[in-house]
Amino acid sequence: RNARPPSTATSTSGARNGGAINGGAIAQNGLQLTLLAPQQHVGQSQSTHPTLEWFIPVENELQGELQIYEITEADGTDGLQSSFQRVLNSPYTFTSEQGLMSFTLPAEMEGLKPNTNYIWQVLLRYGPRPSDIFMVRSQIEIIENASPTAQLTTTQQIATEIEQLSEAGLWYDAIALISQLPHYEATLQRTTHLLELADIEAADTLPTESENELTNSEETVHSQALRQITEWQNNEVSQHGLGQAL
């Protein structure tokens, strides 16, 4: 199975702590707050109500927010300029739990617009000061739904559809289907999915012949974080007596 980035792939965002790039402010045992999403290109979805997932590394409960912003571009005095409009009137707030967390845009809410890019970001508050937040963000592009998904009734049908979505570069749609599987099968599929994305992220940061070797870059940190999350998943499955996910 070969997941791929969309043909319009462009580099996207990273992690920020108090306004500065910093990958280790919210971390435990080498794990860090991580979005299960591409960072080196913009992930795509055919759904106007996509599922977003992130990984919480710490056991202590922290207050968090998910925010979504529509990106619009217009001509300005210095050329094309971007502006951002919040989609959720009130941010989705949550109390963190160690492990995977997710949010699906509710069906009763207005969906995201096709042919539009959005920023989504997760914030964790780890102290009393306004600056005591750690934020990770990524982008999602909503594309026209050219091939509606048939009704899927078996685990095998879902697994096949996940593979096809992954090969088409529809990262978020594959994630949404994975979340519908039973726990063990979901762990297997998510592990494969994350390792494929980690390979893509690492390949996208390989230096050219004219560049020096990349070291400690934001993107390679993200690739490493995805691999560490799969190891964490496998350990959790093993500890609960369900066998290894790999």
mmCIF file of C-alpha atoms in Angstrom:
data_model
loop_
_atom_site.group_PDB
_atom_site.id
_atom_site.type_symbol
_atom_site.label_atom_id
_atom_site.label_comp_id
_atom_site.label_asym_id
_atom_site.label_seq_id
_atom_site.Cartn_x
_atom_site.Cartn_y
_atom_site.Cartn_z
ATOM 1 C CA ARG A 1 0.000 0.000 0.000
ATOM 2 C CA ASN A 2 1.415 3.362 -0.996
ATOM 3 C CA ALA A 3 -0.098 6.467 0.531
ATOM 4 C CA ARG A 4 0.768 9.645 -1.299
ATOM 5 C CA PRO A 5 0.437 13.382 -0.819
ATOM 6 C CA PRO A 6 -1.965 15.247 -3.124
ATOM 7 C CA SER A 7 -0.541 16.698 -6.332
ATOM 8 C CA THR A 8 -1.013 20.210 -4.930
ATOM 9 C CA ALA A 9 1.111 19.410 -1.871
ATOM 10 C CA THR A 10 2.731 22.334 -0.091
ATOM 11 C CA SER A 11 4.481 22.555 3.231
ATOM 12 C CA THR A 12 2.323 23.448 6.208
ATOM 13 C CA SER A 13 2.692 24.285 9.871
ATOM 14 C CA GLY A 14 4.203 23.015 13.091
ATOM 15 C CA ALA A 15 4.299 23.401 16.847
ATOM 16 C CA ARG A 16 4.444 26.594 18.834
ATOM 17 C CA ASN A 17 5.015 27.282 22.495
ATOM 18 C CA GLY A 18 4.406 30.839 23.647
ATOM 19 C CA GLY A 19 4.809 31.978 20.052
ATOM 20 C CA ALA A 20 8.131 30.217 19.413
ATOM 21 C CA ILE A 21 8.817 26.957 17.613
ATOM 22 C CA ASN A 22 9.388 24.339 20.291
ATOM 23 C CA GLY A 23 8.612 20.636 19.987
ATOM 24 C CA GLY A 24 9.098 19.585 23.595
ATOM 25 C CA ALA A 25 6.972 21.757 25.866
ATOM 26 C CA ILE A 26 4.238 19.138 26.259
ATOM 27 C CA ALA A 27 6.127 15.851 26.269
ATOM 28 C CA GLN A 28 6.529 12.644 28.235
ATOM 29 C CA ASN A 29 8.903 9.724 27.692
ATOM 30 C CA GLY A 30 10.005 11.192 24.370
ATOM 31 C CA LEU A 31 6.421 11.600 23.122
ATOM 32 C CA GLN A 32 4.947 14.998 22.324
ATOM 33 C CA LEU A 33 1.656 16.630 21.457
ATOM 34 C CA THR A 34 1.196 15.635 17.803
ATOM 35 C CA LEU A 35 -1.495 16.069 15.174
ATOM 36 C CA LEU A 36 -2.168 12.884 13.195
ATOM 37 C CA ALA A 37 -1.963 14.843 9.986
ATOM 38 C CA PRO A 38 0.574 15.816 7.327
ATOM 39 C CA GLN A 39 2.926 18.704 8.024
ATOM 40 C CA GLN A 40 4.925 18.690 4.781
ATOM 41 C CA HIS A 41 1.842 18.943 2.587
ATOM 42 C CA VAL A 42 -1.814 19.866 2.968
ATOM 43 C CA GLY A 43 -3.986 16.841 3.729
ATOM 44 C CA GLN A 44 -7.247 16.507 1.826
ATOM 45 C CA SER A 45 -10.799 15.392 2.591
ATOM 46 C CA GLN A 46 -13.950 14.889 0.552
ATOM 47 C CA SER A 47 -16.053 15.312 3.709
ATOM 48 C CA THR A 48 -17.439 18.679 4.724
ATOM 49 C CA HIS A 49 -17.556 17.315 8.306
ATOM 50 C CA PRO A 50 -14.090 15.772 8.644
ATOM 51 C CA THR A 51 -12.596 13.877 11.569
ATOM 52 C CA LEU A 52 -9.465 15.365 13.171
ATOM 53 C CA GLU A 53 -7.174 13.364 15.471
ATOM 54 C CA TRP A 54 -4.295 14.244 17.759
ATOM 55 C CA PHE A 55 -2.107 12.513 20.326
ATOM 56 C CA ILE A 56 -1.782 13.599 23.974
ATOM 57 C CA PRO A 57 1.488 12.333 25.516
ATOM 58 C CA VAL A 58 1.007 13.341 29.163
ATOM 59 C CA GLU A 59 -1.048 11.609 31.843
ATOM 60 C CA ASN A 60 -2.009 14.720 33.803
ATOM 61 C CA GLU A 61 -5.241 16.401 32.762
ATOM 62 C CA LEU A 62 -4.863 19.683 30.891
ATOM 63 C CA GLN A 63 -7.454 22.010 29.437
ATOM 64 C CA GLY A 64 -7.371 22.135 25.661
ATOM 65 C CA GLU A 65 -9.041 23.738 22.662
ATOM 66 C CA LEU A 66 -9.512 22.826 19.020
ATOM 67 C CA GLN A 67 -9.840 25.776 16.664
ATOM 68 C CA ILE A 68 -10.583 25.794 12.929
ATOM 69 C CA TYR A 69 -9.982 28.783 10.622
ATOM 70 C CA GLU A 70 -10.928 29.269 6.995
ATOM 71 C CA ILE A 71 -8.090 30.623 4.857
ATOM 72 C CA THR A 72 -9.026 33.257 2.298
ATOM 73 C CA GLU A 73 -6.699 35.088 -0.051
ATOM 74 C CA ALA A 74 -7.123 38.484 -1.638
ATOM 75 C CA ASP A 75 -4.989 41.002 -3.480
ATOM 76 C CA GLY A 76 -3.310 43.489 -1.164
ATOM 77 C CA THR A 77 -0.828 46.305 -1.410
ATOM 78 C CA ASP A 78 2.038 43.820 -1.125
ATOM 79 C CA GLY A 79 0.516 41.176 -3.395
ATOM 80 C CA LEU A 80 -1.647 38.208 -2.433
ATOM 81 C CA GLN A 81 -2.483 38.264 1.279
ATOM 82 C CA SER A 82 -4.132 35.638 3.480
ATOM 83 C CA SER A 83 -6.777 36.218 6.127
ATOM 84 C CA PHE A 84 -8.292 33.793 8.629
ATOM 85 C CA GLN A 85 -11.882 33.457 9.799
ATOM 86 C CA ARG A 86 -12.796 31.170 12.698
ATOM 87 C CA VAL A 87 -15.234 28.420 11.729
ATOM 88 C CA LEU A 88 -16.359 27.304 15.177
ATOM 89 C CA ASN A 89 -18.087 30.225 16.919
ATOM 90 C CA SER A 90 -16.824 28.840 20.216
ATOM 91 C CA PRO A 91 -13.722 26.631 20.227
ATOM 92 C CA TYR A 92 -14.240 22.956 20.959
ATOM 93 C CA THR A 93 -12.887 22.587 24.500
ATOM 94 C CA PHE A 94 -11.762 19.366 26.122
ATOM 95 C CA THR A 95 -9.906 17.924 29.086
ATOM 96 C CA SER A 96 -6.908 16.006 27.832
ATOM 97 C CA GLU A 97 -6.500 12.244 28.216
ATOM 98 C CA GLN A 98 -3.261 10.450 27.436
ATOM 99 C CA GLY A 99 -3.463 8.809 24.033
ATOM 100 C CA LEU A 100 -5.482 9.525 20.918
ATOM 101 C CA MET A 101 -8.218 12.135 20.911
ATOM 102 C CA SER A 102 -10.486 13.128 18.049
ATOM 103 C CA PHE A 103 -13.183 15.532 16.938
ATOM 104 C CA THR A 104 -15.675 15.211 14.102
ATOM 105 C CA LEU A 105 -17.440 18.367 12.959
ATOM 106 C CA PRO A 106 -21.048 17.776 14.130
ATOM 107 C CA ALA A 107 -23.620 17.032 11.442
ATOM 108 C CA GLU A 108 -25.915 19.779 12.764
ATOM 109 C CA MET A 109 -23.218 22.382 12.142
ATOM 110 C CA GLU A 110 -22.611 24.002 8.772
ATOM 111 C CA GLY A 111 -19.974 22.004 6.950
ATOM 112 C CA LEU A 112 -16.641 23.191 5.628
ATOM 113 C CA LYS A 113 -16.646 24.546 2.085
ATOM 114 C CA PRO A 114 -15.398 22.475 -0.876
ATOM 115 C CA ASN A 115 -12.337 23.831 -2.699
ATOM 116 C CA THR A 116 -11.290 25.666 0.454
ATOM 117 C CA ASN A 117 -8.287 25.384 2.757
ATOM 118 C CA TYR A 118 -8.502 25.529 6.542
ATOM 119 C CA ILE A 119 -6.080 25.687 9.440
ATOM 120 C CA TRP A 120 -6.890 23.536 12.446
ATOM 121 C CA GLN A 121 -4.959 23.775 15.660
ATOM 122 C CA VAL A 122 -4.942 22.163 19.084
ATOM 123 C CA LEU A 123 -3.913 24.175 22.145
ATOM 124 C CA LEU A 124 -3.030 22.814 25.592
ATOM 125 C CA ARG A 125 -2.811 25.054 28.644
ATOM 126 C CA TYR A 126 -0.097 23.875 31.025
ATOM 127 C CA GLY A 127 0.100 26.829 33.431
ATOM 128 C CA PRO A 128 -1.780 29.845 34.815
ATOM 129 C CA ARG A 129 -0.206 32.502 32.591
ATOM 130 C CA PRO A 130 -1.800 33.386 29.224
ATOM 131 C CA SER A 131 1.480 32.435 27.558
ATOM 132 C CA ASP A 132 1.484 28.960 29.149
ATOM 133 C CA ILE A 133 0.055 27.246 26.083
ATOM 134 C CA PHE A 134 1.441 24.784 23.599
ATOM 135 C CA MET A 135 -0.080 24.725 20.133
ATOM 136 C CA VAL A 136 0.204 22.462 17.114
ATOM 137 C CA ARG A 137 -1.471 23.205 13.815
ATOM 138 C CA SER A 138 -1.932 21.812 10.356
ATOM 139 C CA GLN A 139 -3.988 22.467 7.244
ATOM 140 C CA ILE A 140 -6.826 20.612 5.583
ATOM 141 C CA GLU A 141 -8.199 21.114 2.085
ATOM 142 C CA ILE A 142 -11.812 20.182 1.371
ATOM 143 C CA ILE A 143 -12.210 18.935 -2.192
ATOM 144 C CA GLU A 144 -15.253 18.083 -4.259
ATOM 145 C CA ASN A 145 -16.661 14.647 -3.506
ATOM 146 C CA ALA A 146 -16.162 13.071 -6.934
ATOM 147 C CA SER A 147 -16.740 9.478 -5.806
ATOM 148 C CA PRO A 148 -19.258 9.023 -2.964
ATOM 149 C CA THR A 149 -18.399 6.112 -0.701
ATOM 150 C CA ALA A 150 -20.644 3.070 -0.967
ATOM 151 C CA GLN A 151 -22.197 1.725 2.220
ATOM 152 C CA LEU A 152 -19.592 -0.342 4.046
ATOM 153 C CA THR A 153 -20.868 -3.179 6.224
ATOM 154 C CA THR A 154 -17.867 -5.383 7.004
ATOM 155 C CA THR A 155 -14.430 -4.816 8.504
ATOM 156 C CA GLN A 156 -12.824 -6.045 5.278
ATOM 157 C CA GLN A 157 -14.817 -3.565 3.186
ATOM 158 C CA ILE A 158 -13.746 -0.741 5.490
ATOM 159 C CA ALA A 159 -10.102 -1.870 5.355
ATOM 160 C CA THR A 160 -10.213 -1.925 1.539
ATOM 161 C CA GLU A 161 -11.755 1.539 1.419
ATOM 162 C CA ILE A 162 -9.109 2.873 3.836
ATOM 163 C CA GLU A 163 -6.404 1.593 1.494
ATOM 164 C CA GLN A 164 -8.036 3.238 -1.519
ATOM 165 C CA LEU A 165 -8.476 6.551 0.284
ATOM 166 C CA SER A 166 -4.864 6.450 1.444
ATOM 167 C CA GLU A 167 -3.620 5.782 -2.087
ATOM 168 C CA ALA A 168 -5.731 8.720 -3.317
ATOM 169 C CA GLY A 169 -4.122 11.050 -0.775
ATOM 170 C CA LEU A 170 -7.386 11.543 1.168
ATOM 171 C CA TRP A 171 -5.718 11.381 4.573
ATOM 172 C CA TYR A 172 -8.566 12.674 6.715
ATOM 173 C CA ASP A 173 -11.179 10.417 5.123
ATOM 174 C CA ALA A 174 -9.032 7.367 5.832
ATOM 175 C CA ILE A 175 -8.639 8.504 9.455
ATOM 176 C CA ALA A 176 -12.431 8.832 9.790
ATOM 177 C CA LEU A 177 -12.952 5.268 8.568
ATOM 178 C CA ILE A 178 -10.233 3.892 10.834
ATOM 179 C CA SER A 179 -12.091 5.315 13.833
ATOM 180 C CA GLN A 180 -15.116 3.158 12.898
ATOM 181 C CA LEU A 181 -13.210 -0.110 13.247
ATOM 182 C CA PRO A 182 -13.057 -2.221 16.422
ATOM 183 C CA HIS A 183 -10.175 -1.215 18.699
ATOM 184 C CA TYR A 184 -7.641 -3.862 17.647
ATOM 185 C CA GLU A 185 -8.316 -3.532 13.900
ATOM 186 C CA ALA A 186 -8.249 0.252 14.226
ATOM 187 C CA THR A 187 -4.827 0.056 15.896
ATOM 188 C CA LEU A 188 -3.503 -2.128 13.074
ATOM 189 C CA GLN A 189 -4.805 0.219 10.394
ATOM 190 C CA ARG A 190 -3.710 3.381 12.194
ATOM 191 C CA THR A 191 -0.210 1.970 12.718
ATOM 192 C CA THR A 192 0.162 1.264 8.997
ATOM 193 C CA HIS A 193 -1.330 4.646 8.139
ATOM 194 C CA LEU A 194 0.964 6.607 10.464
ATOM 195 C CA LEU A 195 4.095 4.778 9.336
ATOM 196 C CA GLU A 196 3.236 5.560 5.714
ATOM 197 C CA LEU A 197 2.787 9.223 6.586
ATOM 198 C CA ALA A 198 6.064 9.220 8.531
ATOM 199 C CA ASP A 199 7.835 7.878 5.433
ATOM 200 C CA ILE A 200 6.271 10.602 3.282
ATOM 201 C CA GLU A 201 7.221 13.315 5.776
ATOM 202 C CA ALA A 202 10.808 12.035 5.981
ATOM 203 C CA ALA A 203 11.135 11.721 2.200
ATOM 204 C CA ASP A 204 9.870 15.272 1.716
ATOM 205 C CA THR A 205 12.690 16.575 3.932
ATOM 206 C CA LEU A 206 15.554 14.689 2.277
ATOM 207 C CA PRO A 207 18.248 17.205 1.261
ATOM 208 C CA THR A 208 19.145 17.742 -2.374
ATOM 209 C CA GLU A 209 22.728 17.464 -3.587
ATOM 210 C CA SER A 210 23.133 21.206 -3.173
ATOM 211 C CA GLU A 211 21.859 21.252 0.419
ATOM 212 C CA ASN A 212 23.504 20.350 3.671
ATOM 213 C CA GLU A 213 22.149 17.394 5.625
ATOM 214 C CA LEU A 214 18.959 18.284 7.466
ATOM 215 C CA THR A 215 19.242 17.990 11.231
ATOM 216 C CA ASN A 216 16.661 18.520 13.969
ATOM 217 C CA SER A 217 14.155 20.147 11.619
ATOM 218 C CA GLU A 218 10.525 20.628 12.539
ATOM 219 C CA GLU A 219 9.444 18.225 9.803
ATOM 220 C CA THR A 220 11.785 15.395 10.723
ATOM 221 C CA VAL A 221 10.679 15.773 14.348
ATOM 222 C CA HIS A 222 7.092 15.251 13.168
ATOM 223 C CA SER A 223 8.071 12.112 11.258
ATOM 224 C CA GLN A 224 9.817 10.741 14.334
ATOM 225 C CA ALA A 225 6.824 11.619 16.514
ATOM 226 C CA LEU A 226 4.486 9.624 14.269
ATOM 227 C CA ARG A 227 6.718 6.549 14.563
ATOM 228 C CA GLN A 228 6.866 6.933 18.344
ATOM 229 C CA ILE A 229 3.070 7.081 18.515
ATOM 230 C CA THR A 230 2.819 3.739 16.691
ATOM 231 C CA GLU A 231 5.202 2.229 19.253
ATOM 232 C CA TRP A 232 3.071 3.641 22.060
ATOM 233 C CA GLN A 233 -0.053 2.139 20.464
ATOM 234 C CA ASN A 234 1.592 -1.263 20.188
ATOM 235 C CA ASN A 235 2.648 -1.169 23.828
ATOM 236 C CA GLU A 236 -0.854 -0.224 24.934
ATOM 237 C CA VAL A 237 -2.400 -3.061 22.938
ATOM 238 C CA SER A 238 0.158 -5.528 24.300
ATOM 239 C CA GLN A 239 -0.410 -4.451 27.912
ATOM 240 C CA HIS A 240 -4.142 -5.008 27.532
ATOM 241 C CA GLY A 241 -3.563 -8.570 26.379
ATOM 242 C CA LEU A 242 -4.617 -8.100 22.765
ATOM 243 C CA GLY A 243 -1.236 -8.901 21.215
ATOM 244 C CA GLN A 244 1.085 -6.634 19.316
ATOM 245 C CA ALA A 245 -0.264 -4.344 16.602
ATOM 246 C CA LEU A 246 2.749 -4.988 14.411
#
